[in-house]
CSV table of C-alpha atoms in Angstrom, one decimal:
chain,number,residue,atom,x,y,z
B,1167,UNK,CA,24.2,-8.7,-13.2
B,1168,UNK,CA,21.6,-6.3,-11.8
B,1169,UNK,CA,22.7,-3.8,-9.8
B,1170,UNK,CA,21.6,-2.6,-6.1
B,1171,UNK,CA,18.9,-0.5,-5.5
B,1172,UNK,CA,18.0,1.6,-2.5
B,1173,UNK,CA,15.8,3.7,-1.2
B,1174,UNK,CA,17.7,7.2,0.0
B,1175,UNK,CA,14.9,9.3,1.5
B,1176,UNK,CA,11.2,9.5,1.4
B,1177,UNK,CA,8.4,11.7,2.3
B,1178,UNK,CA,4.9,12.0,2.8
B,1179,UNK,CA,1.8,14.4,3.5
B,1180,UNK,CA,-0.7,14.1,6.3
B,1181,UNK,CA,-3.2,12.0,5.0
B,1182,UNK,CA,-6.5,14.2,4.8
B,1183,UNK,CA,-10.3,13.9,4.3
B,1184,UNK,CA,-10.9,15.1,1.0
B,1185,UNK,CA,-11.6,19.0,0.8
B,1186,UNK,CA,-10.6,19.1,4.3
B,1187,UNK,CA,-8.6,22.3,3.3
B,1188,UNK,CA,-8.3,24.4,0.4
B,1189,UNK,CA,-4.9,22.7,-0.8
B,1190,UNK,CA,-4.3,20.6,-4.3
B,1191,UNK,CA,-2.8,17.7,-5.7
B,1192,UNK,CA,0.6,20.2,-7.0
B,1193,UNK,CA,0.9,21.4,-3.1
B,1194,UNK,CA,0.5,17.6,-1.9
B,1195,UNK,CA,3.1,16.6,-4.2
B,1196,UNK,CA,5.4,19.5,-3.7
B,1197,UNK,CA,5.8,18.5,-0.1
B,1198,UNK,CA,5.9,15.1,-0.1
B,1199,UNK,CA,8.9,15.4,-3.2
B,1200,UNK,CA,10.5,18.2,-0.9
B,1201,UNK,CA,10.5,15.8,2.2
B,1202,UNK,CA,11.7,13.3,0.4
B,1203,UNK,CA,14.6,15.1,-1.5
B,1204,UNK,CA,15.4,16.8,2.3
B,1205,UNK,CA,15.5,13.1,4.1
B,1206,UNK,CA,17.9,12.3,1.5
B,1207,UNK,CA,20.3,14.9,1.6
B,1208,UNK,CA,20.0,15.4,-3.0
B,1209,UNK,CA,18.6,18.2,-5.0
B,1210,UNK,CA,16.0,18.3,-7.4
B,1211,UNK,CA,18.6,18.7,-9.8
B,1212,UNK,CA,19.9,15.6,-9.1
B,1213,UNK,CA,17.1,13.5,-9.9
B,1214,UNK,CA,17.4,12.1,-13.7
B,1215,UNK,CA,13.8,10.3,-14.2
B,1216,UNK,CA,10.3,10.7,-12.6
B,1217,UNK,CA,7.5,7.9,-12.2
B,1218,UNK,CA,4.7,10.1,-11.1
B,1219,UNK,CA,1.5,8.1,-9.8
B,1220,UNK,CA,-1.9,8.6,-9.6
B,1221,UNK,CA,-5.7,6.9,-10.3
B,1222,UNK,CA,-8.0,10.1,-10.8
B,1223,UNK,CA,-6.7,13.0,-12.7
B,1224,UNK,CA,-6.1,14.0,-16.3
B,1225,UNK,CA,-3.7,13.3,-18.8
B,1226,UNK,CA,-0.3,14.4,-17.6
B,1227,UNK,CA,-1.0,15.5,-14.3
B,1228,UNK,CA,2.1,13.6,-13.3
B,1229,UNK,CA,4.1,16.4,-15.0
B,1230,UNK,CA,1.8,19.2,-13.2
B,1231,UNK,CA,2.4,17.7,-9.7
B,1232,UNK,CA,6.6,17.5,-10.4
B,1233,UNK,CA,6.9,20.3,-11.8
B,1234,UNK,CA,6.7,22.2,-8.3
B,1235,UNK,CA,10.0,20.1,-7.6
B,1236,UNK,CA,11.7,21.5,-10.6
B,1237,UNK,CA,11.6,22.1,-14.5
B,1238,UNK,CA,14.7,20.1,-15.2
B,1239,UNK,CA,13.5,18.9,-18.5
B,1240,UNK,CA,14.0,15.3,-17.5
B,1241,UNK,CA,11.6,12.5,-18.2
B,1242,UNK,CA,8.4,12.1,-16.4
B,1243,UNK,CA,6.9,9.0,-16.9
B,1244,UNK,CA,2.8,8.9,-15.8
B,1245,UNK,CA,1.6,5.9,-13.9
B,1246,UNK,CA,-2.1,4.7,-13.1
B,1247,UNK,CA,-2.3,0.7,-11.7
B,1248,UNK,CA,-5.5,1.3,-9.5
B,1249,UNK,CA,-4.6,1.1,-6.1
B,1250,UNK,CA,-1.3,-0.3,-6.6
B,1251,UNK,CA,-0.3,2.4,-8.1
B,1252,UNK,CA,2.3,3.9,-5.8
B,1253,UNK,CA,4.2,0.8,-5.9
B,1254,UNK,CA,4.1,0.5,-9.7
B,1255,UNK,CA,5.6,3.7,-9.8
B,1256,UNK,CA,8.2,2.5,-7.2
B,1257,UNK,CA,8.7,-0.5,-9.0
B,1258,UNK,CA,9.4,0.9,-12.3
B,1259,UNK,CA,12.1,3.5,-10.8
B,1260,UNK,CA,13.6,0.8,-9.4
B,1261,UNK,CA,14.1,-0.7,-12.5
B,1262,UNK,CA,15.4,1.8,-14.2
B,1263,UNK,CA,18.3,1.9,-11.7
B,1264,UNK,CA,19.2,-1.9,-11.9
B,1265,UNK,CA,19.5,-1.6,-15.5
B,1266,UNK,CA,21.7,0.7,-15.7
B,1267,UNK,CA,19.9,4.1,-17.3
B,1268,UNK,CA,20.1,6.2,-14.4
B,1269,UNK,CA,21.5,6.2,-11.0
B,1270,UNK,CA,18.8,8.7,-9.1
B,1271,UNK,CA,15.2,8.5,-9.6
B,1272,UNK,CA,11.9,10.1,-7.7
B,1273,UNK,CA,9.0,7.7,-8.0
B,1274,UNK,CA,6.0,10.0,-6.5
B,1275,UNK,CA,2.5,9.5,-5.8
B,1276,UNK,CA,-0.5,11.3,-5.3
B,1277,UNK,CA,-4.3,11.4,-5.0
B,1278,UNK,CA,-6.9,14.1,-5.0
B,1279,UNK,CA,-10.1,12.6,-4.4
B,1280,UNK,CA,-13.5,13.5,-4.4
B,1281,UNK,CA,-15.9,12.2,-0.8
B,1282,UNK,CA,-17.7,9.2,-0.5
B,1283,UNK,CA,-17.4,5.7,-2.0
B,1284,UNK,CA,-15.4,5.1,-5.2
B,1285,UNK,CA,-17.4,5.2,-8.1
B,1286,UNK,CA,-17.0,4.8,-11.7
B,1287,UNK,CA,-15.2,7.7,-13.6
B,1288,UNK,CA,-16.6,7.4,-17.2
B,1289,UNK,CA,-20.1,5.3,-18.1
B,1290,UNK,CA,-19.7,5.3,-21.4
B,1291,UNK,CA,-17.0,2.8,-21.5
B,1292,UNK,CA,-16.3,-0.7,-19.9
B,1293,UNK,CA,-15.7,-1.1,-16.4
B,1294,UNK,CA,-11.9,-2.4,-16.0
B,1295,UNK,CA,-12.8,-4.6,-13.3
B,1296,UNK,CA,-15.7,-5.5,-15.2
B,1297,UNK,CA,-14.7,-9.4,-15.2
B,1298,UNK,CA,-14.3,-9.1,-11.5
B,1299,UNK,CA,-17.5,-7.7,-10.5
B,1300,UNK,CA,-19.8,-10.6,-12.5
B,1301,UNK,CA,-17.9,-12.9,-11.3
B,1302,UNK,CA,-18.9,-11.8,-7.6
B,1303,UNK,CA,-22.2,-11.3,-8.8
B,1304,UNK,CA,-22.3,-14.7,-10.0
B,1305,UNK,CA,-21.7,-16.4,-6.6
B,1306,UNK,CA,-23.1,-13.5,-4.4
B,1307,UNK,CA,-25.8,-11.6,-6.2
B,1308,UNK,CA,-25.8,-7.4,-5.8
B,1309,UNK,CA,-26.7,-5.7,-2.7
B,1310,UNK,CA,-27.3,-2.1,-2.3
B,1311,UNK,CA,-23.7,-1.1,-0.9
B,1312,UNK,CA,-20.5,0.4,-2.4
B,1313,UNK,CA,-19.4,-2.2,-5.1
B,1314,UNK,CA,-15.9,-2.9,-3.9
B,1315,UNK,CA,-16.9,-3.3,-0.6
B,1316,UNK,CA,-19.4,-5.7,-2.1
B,1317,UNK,CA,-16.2,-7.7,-3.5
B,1318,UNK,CA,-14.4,-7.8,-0.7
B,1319,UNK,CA,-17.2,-8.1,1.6
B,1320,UNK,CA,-18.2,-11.4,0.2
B,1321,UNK,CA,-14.5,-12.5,0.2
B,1322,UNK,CA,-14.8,-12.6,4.1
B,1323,UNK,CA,-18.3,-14.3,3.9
B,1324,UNK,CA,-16.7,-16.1,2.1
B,1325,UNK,CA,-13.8,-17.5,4.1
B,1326,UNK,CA,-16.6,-17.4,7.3
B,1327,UNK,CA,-18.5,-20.3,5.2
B,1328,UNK,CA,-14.9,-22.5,4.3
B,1329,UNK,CA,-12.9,-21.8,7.5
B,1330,UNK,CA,-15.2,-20.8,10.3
B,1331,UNK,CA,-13.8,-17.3,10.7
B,1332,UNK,CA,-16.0,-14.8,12.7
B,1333,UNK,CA,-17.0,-10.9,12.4
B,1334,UNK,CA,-15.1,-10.8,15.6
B,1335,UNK,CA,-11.8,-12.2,13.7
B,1336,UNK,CA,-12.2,-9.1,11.1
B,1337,UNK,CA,-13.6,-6.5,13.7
B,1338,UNK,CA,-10.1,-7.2,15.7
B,1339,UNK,CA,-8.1,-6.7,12.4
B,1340,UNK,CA,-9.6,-3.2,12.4
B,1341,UNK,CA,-9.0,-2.7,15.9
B,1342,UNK,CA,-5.4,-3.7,15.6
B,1343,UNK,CA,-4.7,-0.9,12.8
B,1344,UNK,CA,-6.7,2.0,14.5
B,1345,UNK,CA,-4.8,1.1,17.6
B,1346,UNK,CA,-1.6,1.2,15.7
B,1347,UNK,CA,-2.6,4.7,14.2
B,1348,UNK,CA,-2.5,6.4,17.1
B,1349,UNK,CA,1.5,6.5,16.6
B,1350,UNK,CA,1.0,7.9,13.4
B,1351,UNK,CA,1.1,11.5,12.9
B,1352,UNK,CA,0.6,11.3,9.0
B,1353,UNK,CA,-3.1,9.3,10.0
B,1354,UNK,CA,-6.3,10.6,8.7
B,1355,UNK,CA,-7.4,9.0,11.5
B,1356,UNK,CA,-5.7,8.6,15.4
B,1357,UNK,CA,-8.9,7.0,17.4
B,1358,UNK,CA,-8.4,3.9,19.3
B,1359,UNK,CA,-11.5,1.7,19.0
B,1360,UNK,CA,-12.2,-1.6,20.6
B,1361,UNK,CA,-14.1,-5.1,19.2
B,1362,UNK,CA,-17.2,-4.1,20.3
B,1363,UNK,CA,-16.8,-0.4,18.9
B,1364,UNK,CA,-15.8,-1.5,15.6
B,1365,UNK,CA,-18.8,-4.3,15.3
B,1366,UNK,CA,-21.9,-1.9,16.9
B,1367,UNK,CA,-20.3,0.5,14.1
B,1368,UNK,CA,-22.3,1.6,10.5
B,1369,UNK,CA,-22.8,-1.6,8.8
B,1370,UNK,CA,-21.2,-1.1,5.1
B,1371,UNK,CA,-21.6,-4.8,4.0
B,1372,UNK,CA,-21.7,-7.7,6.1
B,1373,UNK,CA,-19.2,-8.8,7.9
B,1374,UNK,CA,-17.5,-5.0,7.3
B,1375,UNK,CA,-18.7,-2.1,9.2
B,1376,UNK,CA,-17.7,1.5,8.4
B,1377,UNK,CA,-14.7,1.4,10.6
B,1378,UNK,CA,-13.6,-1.7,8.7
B,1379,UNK,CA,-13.3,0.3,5.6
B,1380,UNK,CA,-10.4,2.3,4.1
B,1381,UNK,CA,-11.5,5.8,3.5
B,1382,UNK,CA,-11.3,7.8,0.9
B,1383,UNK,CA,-8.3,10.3,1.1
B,1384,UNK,CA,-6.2,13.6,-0.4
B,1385,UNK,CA,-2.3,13.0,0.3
B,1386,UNK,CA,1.3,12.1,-1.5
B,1387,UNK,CA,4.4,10.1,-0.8
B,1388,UNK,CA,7.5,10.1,-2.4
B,1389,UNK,CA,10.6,8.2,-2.2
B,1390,UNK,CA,14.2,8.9,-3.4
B,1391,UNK,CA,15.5,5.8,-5.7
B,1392,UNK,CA,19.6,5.1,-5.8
B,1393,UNK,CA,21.9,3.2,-7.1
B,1394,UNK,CA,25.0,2.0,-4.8
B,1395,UNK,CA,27.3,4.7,-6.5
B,1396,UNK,CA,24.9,7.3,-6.1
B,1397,UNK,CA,24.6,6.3,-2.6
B,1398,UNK,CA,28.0,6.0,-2.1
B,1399,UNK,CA,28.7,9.5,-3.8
B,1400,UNK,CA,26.0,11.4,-1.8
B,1401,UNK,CA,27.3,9.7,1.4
B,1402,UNK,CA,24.2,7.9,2.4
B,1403,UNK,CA,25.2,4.5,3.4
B,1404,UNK,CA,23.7,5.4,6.9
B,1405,UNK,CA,20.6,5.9,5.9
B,1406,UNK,CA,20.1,4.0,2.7
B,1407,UNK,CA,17.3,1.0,2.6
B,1408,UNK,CA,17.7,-1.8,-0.5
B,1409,UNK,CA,15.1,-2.7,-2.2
B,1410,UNK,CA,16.1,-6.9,-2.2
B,1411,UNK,CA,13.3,-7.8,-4.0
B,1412,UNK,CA,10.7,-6.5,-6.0
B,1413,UNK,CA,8.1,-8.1,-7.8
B,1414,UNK,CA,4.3,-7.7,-9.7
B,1415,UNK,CA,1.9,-10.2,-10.3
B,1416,UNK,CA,-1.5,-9.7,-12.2
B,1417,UNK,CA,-4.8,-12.5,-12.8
B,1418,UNK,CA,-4.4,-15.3,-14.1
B,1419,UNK,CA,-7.0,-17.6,-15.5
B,1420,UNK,CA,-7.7,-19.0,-11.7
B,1421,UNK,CA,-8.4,-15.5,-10.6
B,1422,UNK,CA,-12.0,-16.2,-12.4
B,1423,UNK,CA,-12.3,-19.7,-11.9
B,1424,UNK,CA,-12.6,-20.0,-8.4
B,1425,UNK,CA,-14.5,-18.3,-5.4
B,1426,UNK,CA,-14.3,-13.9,-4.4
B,1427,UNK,CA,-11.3,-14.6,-2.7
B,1428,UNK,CA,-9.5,-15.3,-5.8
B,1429,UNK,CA,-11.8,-12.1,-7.1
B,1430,UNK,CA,-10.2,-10.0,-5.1
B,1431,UNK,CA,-6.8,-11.2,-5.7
B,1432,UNK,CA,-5.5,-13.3,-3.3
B,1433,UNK,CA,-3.9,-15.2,-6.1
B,1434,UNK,CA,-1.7,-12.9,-7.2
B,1435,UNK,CA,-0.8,-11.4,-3.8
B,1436,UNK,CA,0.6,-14.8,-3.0
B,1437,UNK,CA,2.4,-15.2,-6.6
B,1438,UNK,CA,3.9,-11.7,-6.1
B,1439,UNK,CA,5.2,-12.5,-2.5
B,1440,UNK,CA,6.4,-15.8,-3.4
B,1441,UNK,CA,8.9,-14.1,-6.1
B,1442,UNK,CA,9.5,-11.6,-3.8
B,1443,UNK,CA,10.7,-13.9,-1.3
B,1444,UNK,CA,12.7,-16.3,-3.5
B,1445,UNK,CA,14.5,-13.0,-5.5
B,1446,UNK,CA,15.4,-11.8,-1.6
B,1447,UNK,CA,16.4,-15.7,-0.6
B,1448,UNK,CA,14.5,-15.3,2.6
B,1449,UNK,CA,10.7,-16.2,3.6
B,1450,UNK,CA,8.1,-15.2,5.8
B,1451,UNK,CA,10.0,-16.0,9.3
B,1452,UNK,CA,13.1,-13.7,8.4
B,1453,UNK,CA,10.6,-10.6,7.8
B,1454,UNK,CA,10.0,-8.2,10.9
B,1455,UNK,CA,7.3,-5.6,9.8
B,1456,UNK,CA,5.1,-5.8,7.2
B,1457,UNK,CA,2.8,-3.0,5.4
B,1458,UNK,CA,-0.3,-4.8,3.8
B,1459,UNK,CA,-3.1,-3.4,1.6
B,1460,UNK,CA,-5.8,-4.0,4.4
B,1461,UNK,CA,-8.2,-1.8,2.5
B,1462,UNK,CA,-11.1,-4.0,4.0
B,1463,UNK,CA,-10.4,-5.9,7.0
B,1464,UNK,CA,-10.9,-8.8,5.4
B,1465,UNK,CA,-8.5,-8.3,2.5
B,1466,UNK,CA,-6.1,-8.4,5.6
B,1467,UNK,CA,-7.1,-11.2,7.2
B,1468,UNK,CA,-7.0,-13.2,3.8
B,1469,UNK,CA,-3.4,-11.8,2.6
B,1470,UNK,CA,-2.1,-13.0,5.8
B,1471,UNK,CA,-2.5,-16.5,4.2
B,1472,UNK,CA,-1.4,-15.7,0.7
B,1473,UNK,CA,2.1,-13.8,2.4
B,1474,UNK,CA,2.4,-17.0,3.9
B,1475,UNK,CA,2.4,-16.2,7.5
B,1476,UNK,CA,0.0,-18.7,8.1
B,1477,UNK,CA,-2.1,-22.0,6.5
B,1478,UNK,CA,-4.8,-21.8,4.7
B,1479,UNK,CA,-7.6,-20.9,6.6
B,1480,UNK,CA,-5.6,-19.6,9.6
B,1481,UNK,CA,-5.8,-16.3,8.9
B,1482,UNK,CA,-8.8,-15.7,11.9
B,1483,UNK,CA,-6.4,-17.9,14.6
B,1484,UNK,CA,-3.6,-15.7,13.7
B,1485,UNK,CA,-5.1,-12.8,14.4
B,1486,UNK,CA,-6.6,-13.8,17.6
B,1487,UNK,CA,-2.7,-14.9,19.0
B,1488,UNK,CA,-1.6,-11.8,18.4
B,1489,UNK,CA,1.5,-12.7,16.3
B,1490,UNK,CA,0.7,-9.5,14.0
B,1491,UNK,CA,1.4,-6.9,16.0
B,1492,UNK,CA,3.8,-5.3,18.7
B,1493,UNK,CA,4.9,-8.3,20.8
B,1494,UNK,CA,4.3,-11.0,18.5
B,1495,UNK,CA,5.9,-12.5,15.1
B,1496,UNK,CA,5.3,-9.7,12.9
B,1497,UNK,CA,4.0,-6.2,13.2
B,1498,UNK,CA,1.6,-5.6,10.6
B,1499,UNK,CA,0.2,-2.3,9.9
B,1500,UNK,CA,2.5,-0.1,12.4
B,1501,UNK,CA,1.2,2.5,10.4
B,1502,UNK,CA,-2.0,2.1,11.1
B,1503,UNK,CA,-2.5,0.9,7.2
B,1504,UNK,CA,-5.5,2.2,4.7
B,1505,UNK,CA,-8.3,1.4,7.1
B,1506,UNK,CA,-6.7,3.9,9.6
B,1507,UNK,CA,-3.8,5.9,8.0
B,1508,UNK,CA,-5.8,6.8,5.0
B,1509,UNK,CA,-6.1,6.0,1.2
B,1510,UNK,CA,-5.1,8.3,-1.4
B,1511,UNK,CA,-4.7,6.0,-4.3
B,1512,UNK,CA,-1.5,6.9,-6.3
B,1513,UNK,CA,0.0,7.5,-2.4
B,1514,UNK,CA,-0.7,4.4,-0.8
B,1515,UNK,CA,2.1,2.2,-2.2
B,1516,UNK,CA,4.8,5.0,-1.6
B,1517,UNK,CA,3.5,5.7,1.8
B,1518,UNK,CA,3.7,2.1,3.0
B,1519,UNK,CA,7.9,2.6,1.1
B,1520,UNK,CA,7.8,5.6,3.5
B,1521,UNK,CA,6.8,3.6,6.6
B,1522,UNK,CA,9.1,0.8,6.3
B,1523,UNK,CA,12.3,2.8,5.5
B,1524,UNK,CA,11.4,4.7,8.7
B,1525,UNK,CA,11.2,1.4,10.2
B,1526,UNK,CA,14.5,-0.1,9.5
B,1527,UNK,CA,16.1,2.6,9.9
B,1528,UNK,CA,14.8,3.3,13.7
B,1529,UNK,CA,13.2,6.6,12.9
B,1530,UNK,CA,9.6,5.5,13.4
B,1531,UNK,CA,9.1,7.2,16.9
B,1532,UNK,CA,6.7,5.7,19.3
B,1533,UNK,CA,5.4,3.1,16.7
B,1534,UNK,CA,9.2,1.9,16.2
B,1535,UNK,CA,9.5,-1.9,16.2
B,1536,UNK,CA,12.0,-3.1,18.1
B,1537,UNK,CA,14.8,-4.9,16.1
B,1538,UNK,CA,13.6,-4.3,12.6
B,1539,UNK,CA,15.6,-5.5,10.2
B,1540,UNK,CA,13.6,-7.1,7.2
B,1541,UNK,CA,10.5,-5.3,5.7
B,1542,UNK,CA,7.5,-7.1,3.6
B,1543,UNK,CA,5.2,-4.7,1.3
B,1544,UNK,CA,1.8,-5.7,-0.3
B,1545,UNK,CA,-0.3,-3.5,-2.1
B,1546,UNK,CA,-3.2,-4.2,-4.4
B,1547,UNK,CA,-5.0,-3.4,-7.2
B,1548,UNK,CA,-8.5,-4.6,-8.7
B,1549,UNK,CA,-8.3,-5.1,-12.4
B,1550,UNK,CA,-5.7,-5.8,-11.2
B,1551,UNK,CA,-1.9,-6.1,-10.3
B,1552,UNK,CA,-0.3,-7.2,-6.8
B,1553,UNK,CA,3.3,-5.9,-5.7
B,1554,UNK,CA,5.4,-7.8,-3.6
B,1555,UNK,CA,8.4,-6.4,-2.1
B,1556,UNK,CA,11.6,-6.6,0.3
B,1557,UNK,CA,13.2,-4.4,1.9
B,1558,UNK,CA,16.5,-4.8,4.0
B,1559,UNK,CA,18.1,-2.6,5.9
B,1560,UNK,CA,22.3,-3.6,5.4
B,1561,UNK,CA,25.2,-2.5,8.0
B,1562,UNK,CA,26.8,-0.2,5.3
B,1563,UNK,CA,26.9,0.2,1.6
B,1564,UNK,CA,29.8,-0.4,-0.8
């Protein structure tokens, strides 16, 4: 039988415009691992594996950026999964501790990032999301605009053309996480903006407008992984959040054979979360707060139907009731998500960990929700890989 896994602490950096100050990705990860080991209550010494995340960096980095933390000698294990990669790493610590091979992991992340729209890091080479892009091209054509917000751009035109959804619909998405960011003191960005602001904004690609639009980012998360002995010997029961459920999903052959909202994913964010759920034994109606890859608004607006919070097609109606956020069925976002708290790559998945630990445990300050209990994560990846995962907060341990 597998055994429990929590989370003991976590940490995180500001999230930052890149080169906003002369700091690098060592320092970022250096803090975020030393808040994380603090909130916890463990040393460095402690920890008896690393799974350090990140997209853009060179071989080993992950060693580089722990290193700061400690030289313990113990493994270090580098992760890159695109954007999921902070949840990969998360994912695979976790593992280690249900099986067995240790009983305290770090799983870190981290992104230093150059300004503007992603681009391509080699062109000598093929593109891994190669397969993705012709297939948008295929049903879309190529504009002049930043590729992925070409994919997930054409997602929502997508969904406009089937369901009826409206740039309103995604503009109020947007509006809902920068409102949510204000909370946030770890946000790149804190601005409130209305409908109208968000529509009359830089158009990027139709429907999505610049403040629709994660942003590139610098930053790193961390989170301190347990098993129930280690919590139990560290005397964390009172903090400790258990990972129920945990679970990856990658393309499948449908991915390709469909329309850009399969493109982008939105069949293996529902795969993921349906194994999520069914590992946990719960569903959408027993989860409380939920941190989704929203790194376009529309990529929100879609995942709300592959999480299952709605039909089909009722991912514009549910936004418009206001069941996802404070006051309604689920707060999504509290933290403002990508569009608003920021974007560092190998953070993001480990930052959203961050958020909903805080959450459950009632340490979330003036963006608490009330009551939390049960915590849903989604992050994604193009090329591509969707993590699913569940989060409880339990009376006590042991």
């Amino acid at each position: 039988m597998s055994k429990r896994v929590f989370v003991a602490g976590v940490g995180m950096t500001r999230f930052e415009k890149p080169q906003t100050r002369d700091w690098k990705y060592p320092d970022m990860a250096k803090l975020a691992g030393t808040r994380a080991l603090e909130d916890a209550g463990i040393g460095y010494a402690d920890v008896e594996q690393a799974a350090v995340g990140y997209v853009y960096g060179d071989s080993t980095a992950g060693e580089c950026a722990i290193y700061g933390l400690g030289l313990t000698g113990i493994p270090v294990f580098n992760v890159n999964n695109n954007c999921a990669t902070g949840s990969s790493a998360l994912m695979l610590a976790k593992q280690w501790i249900e099986g067995g091979i240790v009983d305290v992991a770090i799983a870190l992340g981290f992104e230093q990032m150059s300004r503007g729209s992603l681009g391509t890091a080699f062109s000598d080479r093929v593109n891994p999301a190669e397969r993705h892009f012709r297939k948008m091209v295929e049903l879309f054509g190529f504009e002049q605009a930043p590729a992925t917000a070409q994919l997930f751009g054409n997602a929502g035109r997508e969904h406009m053309q089937r369901y009826g959804t409206t740039p309103e619909q995604f503009a109020r998405v947007a509006a809902k996480n920068h409102r949510h960011s204000v909370n946030n003191p770890n946000a790149q960005f804190q601005d409130d903006y209305t409908v109208e602001d968000i529509l009359a904004a830089r158009t990027i690609h139709a429907p999505l407008t610049v403040l629709q639009c994660s942003p590139t980012s610098d930053g790193a998360a961390a989170a301190i992984v347990c098993s129930e002995a280690a919590v139990d010997k560290y005397g964390l029961g009172d903090r400790a959040v258990e990972i129920a459920a945990m679970a990856m999903a990658t393309d499948t052959e449908a991915s390709f054979a469909g329309g850009c909202i399969d493109v982008v994913g939105a069949g293996m964010s529902r795969n993921a979360a349906a194994k999520a759920y069914a590992a946990a034994e719960i569903g959408p109606d027993d989860v409380d707060v939920i941190e989704l890859h929203d790194c376009f608004s529309t990529n929100e607006l879609i995942t709300y139907e592959a999480l299952g919070l709605c039909d089909e097609g009722g991912g514009g109606a549910l936004i418009d009731s206001g069941a996802v956020t404070y006051g309604g069925r689920w707060v999504v976002n509290p933290s403002g998500g990508l569009i608003s708290k920021g974007h560092p790559l190998g953070a993001t998945g480990l930052a959203q960990c961050a958020e909903l630990c805080w959450q459950l445990r009632g340490d979330a300050g003036a963006r608490q929700v009330d009551g939390a209990r049960v915590g849903l994560q989604h992050n994604l990846g193009l090329g591509g890989a969707a993590v699913g995962a569940v989060y409880r907060k339990q009376p006590h341990v042991g």
